[in-house]
């Protein structure tokens, strides 16, 4: 996601259950200062549970400007999840 403010994540990772209407199993947020927040239950504090949009929907701007999505491997997701460290790009380029 395009940078908006220091208190908003700019990189999101979702482990999506493709067999359960695209609901998130786990989520990771990365902030501009590379702080990582890990969620075992993305839906714990929400009123309405919504599925995670597809990569194509996000990149087609169906959900608004400022998003760029790509698929990563489970190994990459698990490495960030297990270490709490993200050293990858903070931009879509």
JSON list of C-alpha atoms in Angstrom, two decimals:
[
{"chain": "A", "resi": 1, "resn": "UNK", "atom": "CA", "xyz": [0.00, 0.00, 0.00]},
{"chain": "A", "resi": 2, "resn": "UNK", "atom": "CA", "xyz": [1.24, 3.50, -0.70]},
{"chain": "A", "resi": 3, "resn": "UNK", "atom": "CA", "xyz": [2.71, 5.24, 2.34]},
{"chain": "A", "resi": 4, "resn": "UNK", "atom": "CA", "xyz": [0.15, 7.43, 4.09]},
{"chain": "A", "resi": 5, "resn": "UNK", "atom": "CA", "xyz": [1.25, 7.84, 7.71]},
{"chain": "A", "resi": 6, "resn": "UNK", "atom": "CA", "xyz": [3.69, 6.33, 10.20]},
{"chain": "A", "resi": 7, "resn": "UNK", "atom": "CA", "xyz": [0.86, 4.67, 12.13]},
{"chain": "A", "resi": 8, "resn": "UNK", "atom": "CA", "xyz": [-0.42, 2.80, 9.06]},
{"chain": "A", "resi": 9, "resn": "UNK", "atom": "CA", "xyz": [1.16, -0.36, 7.64]},
{"chain": "A", "resi": 10, "resn": "UNK", "atom": "CA", "xyz": [2.54, -0.17, 4.13]},
{"chain": "A", "resi": 11, "resn": "UNK", "atom": "CA", "xyz": [3.07, -3.89, 3.50]},
{"chain": "A", "resi": 12, "resn": "UNK", "atom": "CA", "xyz": [0.41, -6.47, 4.29]},
{"chain": "A", "resi": 13, "resn": "UNK", "atom": "CA", "xyz": [0.76, -10.23, 4.14]},
{"chain": "A", "resi": 14, "resn": "UNK", "atom": "CA", "xyz": [-2.23, -12.54, 4.33]},
{"chain": "A", "resi": 15, "resn": "UNK", "atom": "CA", "xyz": [-2.32, -16.31, 4.46]},
{"chain": "A", "resi": 16, "resn": "UNK", "atom": "CA", "xyz": [-5.59, -16.88, 2.63]},
{"chain": "A", "resi": 17, "resn": "UNK", "atom": "CA", "xyz": [-7.75, -19.98, 2.94]},
{"chain": "A", "resi": 18, "resn": "UNK", "atom": "CA", "xyz": [-8.67, -20.67, -0.68]},
{"chain": "A", "resi": 19, "resn": "UNK", "atom": "CA", "xyz": [-11.10, -23.38, 0.47]},
{"chain": "A", "resi": 20, "resn": "UNK", "atom": "CA", "xyz": [-13.06, -21.08, 2.81]},
{"chain": "A", "resi": 21, "resn": "UNK", "atom": "CA", "xyz": [-14.22, -18.05, 0.79]},
{"chain": "A", "resi": 22, "resn": "UNK", "atom": "CA", "xyz": [-10.76, -16.37, 0.90]},
{"chain": "A", "resi": 23, "resn": "UNK", "atom": "CA", "xyz": [-10.78, -15.62, 4.62]},
{"chain": "A", "resi": 24, "resn": "UNK", "atom": "CA", "xyz": [-7.44, -14.85, 6.23]},
{"chain": "A", "resi": 25, "resn": "UNK", "atom": "CA", "xyz": [-5.86, -17.53, 8.38]},
{"chain": "A", "resi": 26, "resn": "UNK", "atom": "CA", "xyz": [-2.98, -15.32, 9.54]},
{"chain": "A", "resi": 27, "resn": "UNK", "atom": "CA", "xyz": [-1.88, -11.76, 8.78]},
{"chain": "A", "resi": 28, "resn": "UNK", "atom": "CA", "xyz": [1.29, -9.69, 9.01]},
{"chain": "A", "resi": 29, "resn": "UNK", "atom": "CA", "xyz": [1.60, -5.91, 8.78]},
{"chain": "A", "resi": 30, "resn": "UNK", "atom": "CA", "xyz": [4.87, -4.08, 8.14]},
{"chain": "A", "resi": 31, "resn": "UNK", "atom": "CA", "xyz": [5.28, -0.38, 8.90]},
{"chain": "A", "resi": 32, "resn": "UNK", "atom": "CA", "xyz": [7.64, 2.16, 7.31]},
{"chain": "A", "resi": 33, "resn": "UNK", "atom": "CA", "xyz": [10.11, 1.74, 10.19]},
{"chain": "A", "resi": 34, "resn": "UNK", "atom": "CA", "xyz": [10.03, -2.05, 9.49]},
{"chain": "A", "resi": 35, "resn": "UNK", "atom": "CA", "xyz": [8.13, -2.81, 12.68]},
{"chain": "A", "resi": 36, "resn": "UNK", "atom": "CA", "xyz": [6.20, -6.05, 12.15]},
{"chain": "A", "resi": 37, "resn": "UNK", "atom": "CA", "xyz": [2.80, -6.82, 13.70]},
{"chain": "A", "resi": 38, "resn": "UNK", "atom": "CA", "xyz": [1.52, -10.39, 13.60]},
{"chain": "A", "resi": 39, "resn": "UNK", "atom": "CA", "xyz": [-2.16, -11.40, 13.83]},
{"chain": "A", "resi": 40, "resn": "UNK", "atom": "CA", "xyz": [-3.27, -14.91, 14.71]},
{"chain": "A", "resi": 41, "resn": "UNK", "atom": "CA", "xyz": [-6.88, -13.76, 14.37]},
{"chain": "A", "resi": 42, "resn": "UNK", "atom": "CA", "xyz": [-7.33, -10.90, 11.93]},
{"chain": "A", "resi": 43, "resn": "UNK", "atom": "CA", "xyz": [-11.06, -10.81, 12.69]},
{"chain": "A", "resi": 44, "resn": "UNK", "atom": "CA", "xyz": [-10.96, -10.63, 16.50]},
{"chain": "A", "resi": 45, "resn": "UNK", "atom": "CA", "xyz": [-11.96, -6.94, 16.75]},
{"chain": "A", "resi": 46, "resn": "UNK", "atom": "CA", "xyz": [-14.11, -6.48, 13.66]},
{"chain": "A", "resi": 47, "resn": "UNK", "atom": "CA", "xyz": [-17.87, -6.20, 13.32]},
{"chain": "A", "resi": 48, "resn": "UNK", "atom": "CA", "xyz": [-18.05, -7.76, 9.86]},
{"chain": "A", "resi": 49, "resn": "UNK", "atom": "CA", "xyz": [-15.81, -10.51, 8.51]},
{"chain": "A", "resi": 50, "resn": "UNK", "atom": "CA", "xyz": [-14.80, -9.95, 4.90]},
{"chain": "A", "resi": 51, "resn": "UNK", "atom": "CA", "xyz": [-12.80, -12.14, 2.55]},
{"chain": "A", "resi": 52, "resn": "UNK", "atom": "CA", "xyz": [-9.41, -11.00, 1.30]},
{"chain": "A", "resi": 53, "resn": "UNK", "atom": "CA", "xyz": [-9.60, -9.60, -2.25]},
{"chain": "A", "resi": 54, "resn": "UNK", "atom": "CA", "xyz": [-7.74, -11.43, -5.01]},
{"chain": "A", "resi": 55, "resn": "UNK", "atom": "CA", "xyz": [-4.41, -10.20, -6.39]},
{"chain": "A", "resi": 56, "resn": "UNK", "atom": "CA", "xyz": [-6.18, -9.33, -9.65]},
{"chain": "A", "resi": 57, "resn": "UNK", "atom": "CA", "xyz": [-8.86, -7.29, -7.84]},
{"chain": "A", "resi": 58, "resn": "UNK", "atom": "CA", "xyz": [-6.29, -5.32, -5.87]},
{"chain": "A", "resi": 59, "resn": "UNK", "atom": "CA", "xyz": [-4.12, -4.64, -8.90]},
{"chain": "A", "resi": 60, "resn": "UNK", "atom": "CA", "xyz": [-7.19, -3.63, -10.98]},
{"chain": "A", "resi": 61, "resn": "UNK", "atom": "CA", "xyz": [-7.90, -0.94, -8.33]},
{"chain": "A", "resi": 62, "resn": "UNK", "atom": "CA", "xyz": [-11.30, -2.50, -7.50]},
{"chain": "A", "resi": 63, "resn": "UNK", "atom": "CA", "xyz": [-10.57, -1.71, -3.83]},
{"chain": "A", "resi": 64, "resn": "UNK", "atom": "CA", "xyz": [-9.05, 1.73, -4.47]},
{"chain": "A", "resi": 65, "resn": "UNK", "atom": "CA", "xyz": [-5.81, 3.30, -5.54]},
{"chain": "A", "resi": 66, "resn": "UNK", "atom": "CA", "xyz": [-2.51, 2.74, -3.82]},
{"chain": "A", "resi": 67, "resn": "UNK", "atom": "CA", "xyz": [-2.49, -1.06, -3.71]},
{"chain": "A", "resi": 68, "resn": "UNK", "atom": "CA", "xyz": [-0.14, -3.46, -5.43]},
{"chain": "A", "resi": 69, "resn": "UNK", "atom": "CA", "xyz": [-0.50, -7.16, -4.76]},
{"chain": "A", "resi": 70, "resn": "UNK", "atom": "CA", "xyz": [1.59, -10.21, -5.49]},
{"chain": "A", "resi": 71, "resn": "UNK", "atom": "CA", "xyz": [1.67, -13.82, -4.34]},
{"chain": "A", "resi": 72, "resn": "UNK", "atom": "CA", "xyz": [4.51, -15.00, -2.13]},
{"chain": "A", "resi": 73, "resn": "UNK", "atom": "CA", "xyz": [5.41, -18.53, -1.09]},
{"chain": "A", "resi": 74, "resn": "UNK", "atom": "CA", "xyz": [4.30, -20.08, 2.19]},
{"chain": "A", "resi": 75, "resn": "UNK", "atom": "CA", "xyz": [8.00, -20.37, 3.09]},
{"chain": "A", "resi": 76, "resn": "UNK", "atom": "CA", "xyz": [8.49, -16.60, 2.75]},
{"chain": "A", "resi": 77, "resn": "UNK", "atom": "CA", "xyz": [5.35, -15.93, 4.78]},
{"chain": "A", "resi": 78, "resn": "UNK", "atom": "CA", "xyz": [6.43, -18.37, 7.50]},
{"chain": "A", "resi": 79, "resn": "UNK", "atom": "CA", "xyz": [9.92, -16.85, 7.69]},
{"chain": "A", "resi": 80, "resn": "UNK", "atom": "CA", "xyz": [8.48, -13.39, 8.43]},
{"chain": "A", "resi": 81, "resn": "UNK", "atom": "CA", "xyz": [5.90, -14.92, 10.78]},
{"chain": "A", "resi": 82, "resn": "UNK", "atom": "CA", "xyz": [8.49, -16.89, 12.74]},
{"chain": "A", "resi": 83, "resn": "UNK", "atom": "CA", "xyz": [11.18, -14.19, 12.94]},
{"chain": "A", "resi": 84, "resn": "UNK", "atom": "CA", "xyz": [9.11, -11.00, 13.07]},
{"chain": "A", "resi": 85, "resn": "UNK", "atom": "CA", "xyz": [11.62, -9.53, 10.62]},
{"chain": "A", "resi": 86, "resn": "UNK", "atom": "CA", "xyz": [10.89, -8.22, 7.11]},
{"chain": "A", "resi": 87, "resn": "UNK", "atom": "CA", "xyz": [13.85, -7.13, 4.99]},
{"chain": "A", "resi": 88, "resn": "UNK", "atom": "CA", "xyz": [12.09, -6.97, 1.61]},
{"chain": "A", "resi": 89, "resn": "UNK", "atom": "CA", "xyz": [10.98, -3.98, -0.40]},
{"chain": "A", "resi": 90, "resn": "UNK", "atom": "CA", "xyz": [8.63, -1.41, 1.10]},
{"chain": "A", "resi": 91, "resn": "UNK", "atom": "CA", "xyz": [7.52, -0.23, -2.34]},
{"chain": "A", "resi": 92, "resn": "UNK", "atom": "CA", "xyz": [5.76, -1.85, -5.27]},
{"chain": "A", "resi": 93, "resn": "UNK", "atom": "CA", "xyz": [8.72, -1.27, -7.59]}
]
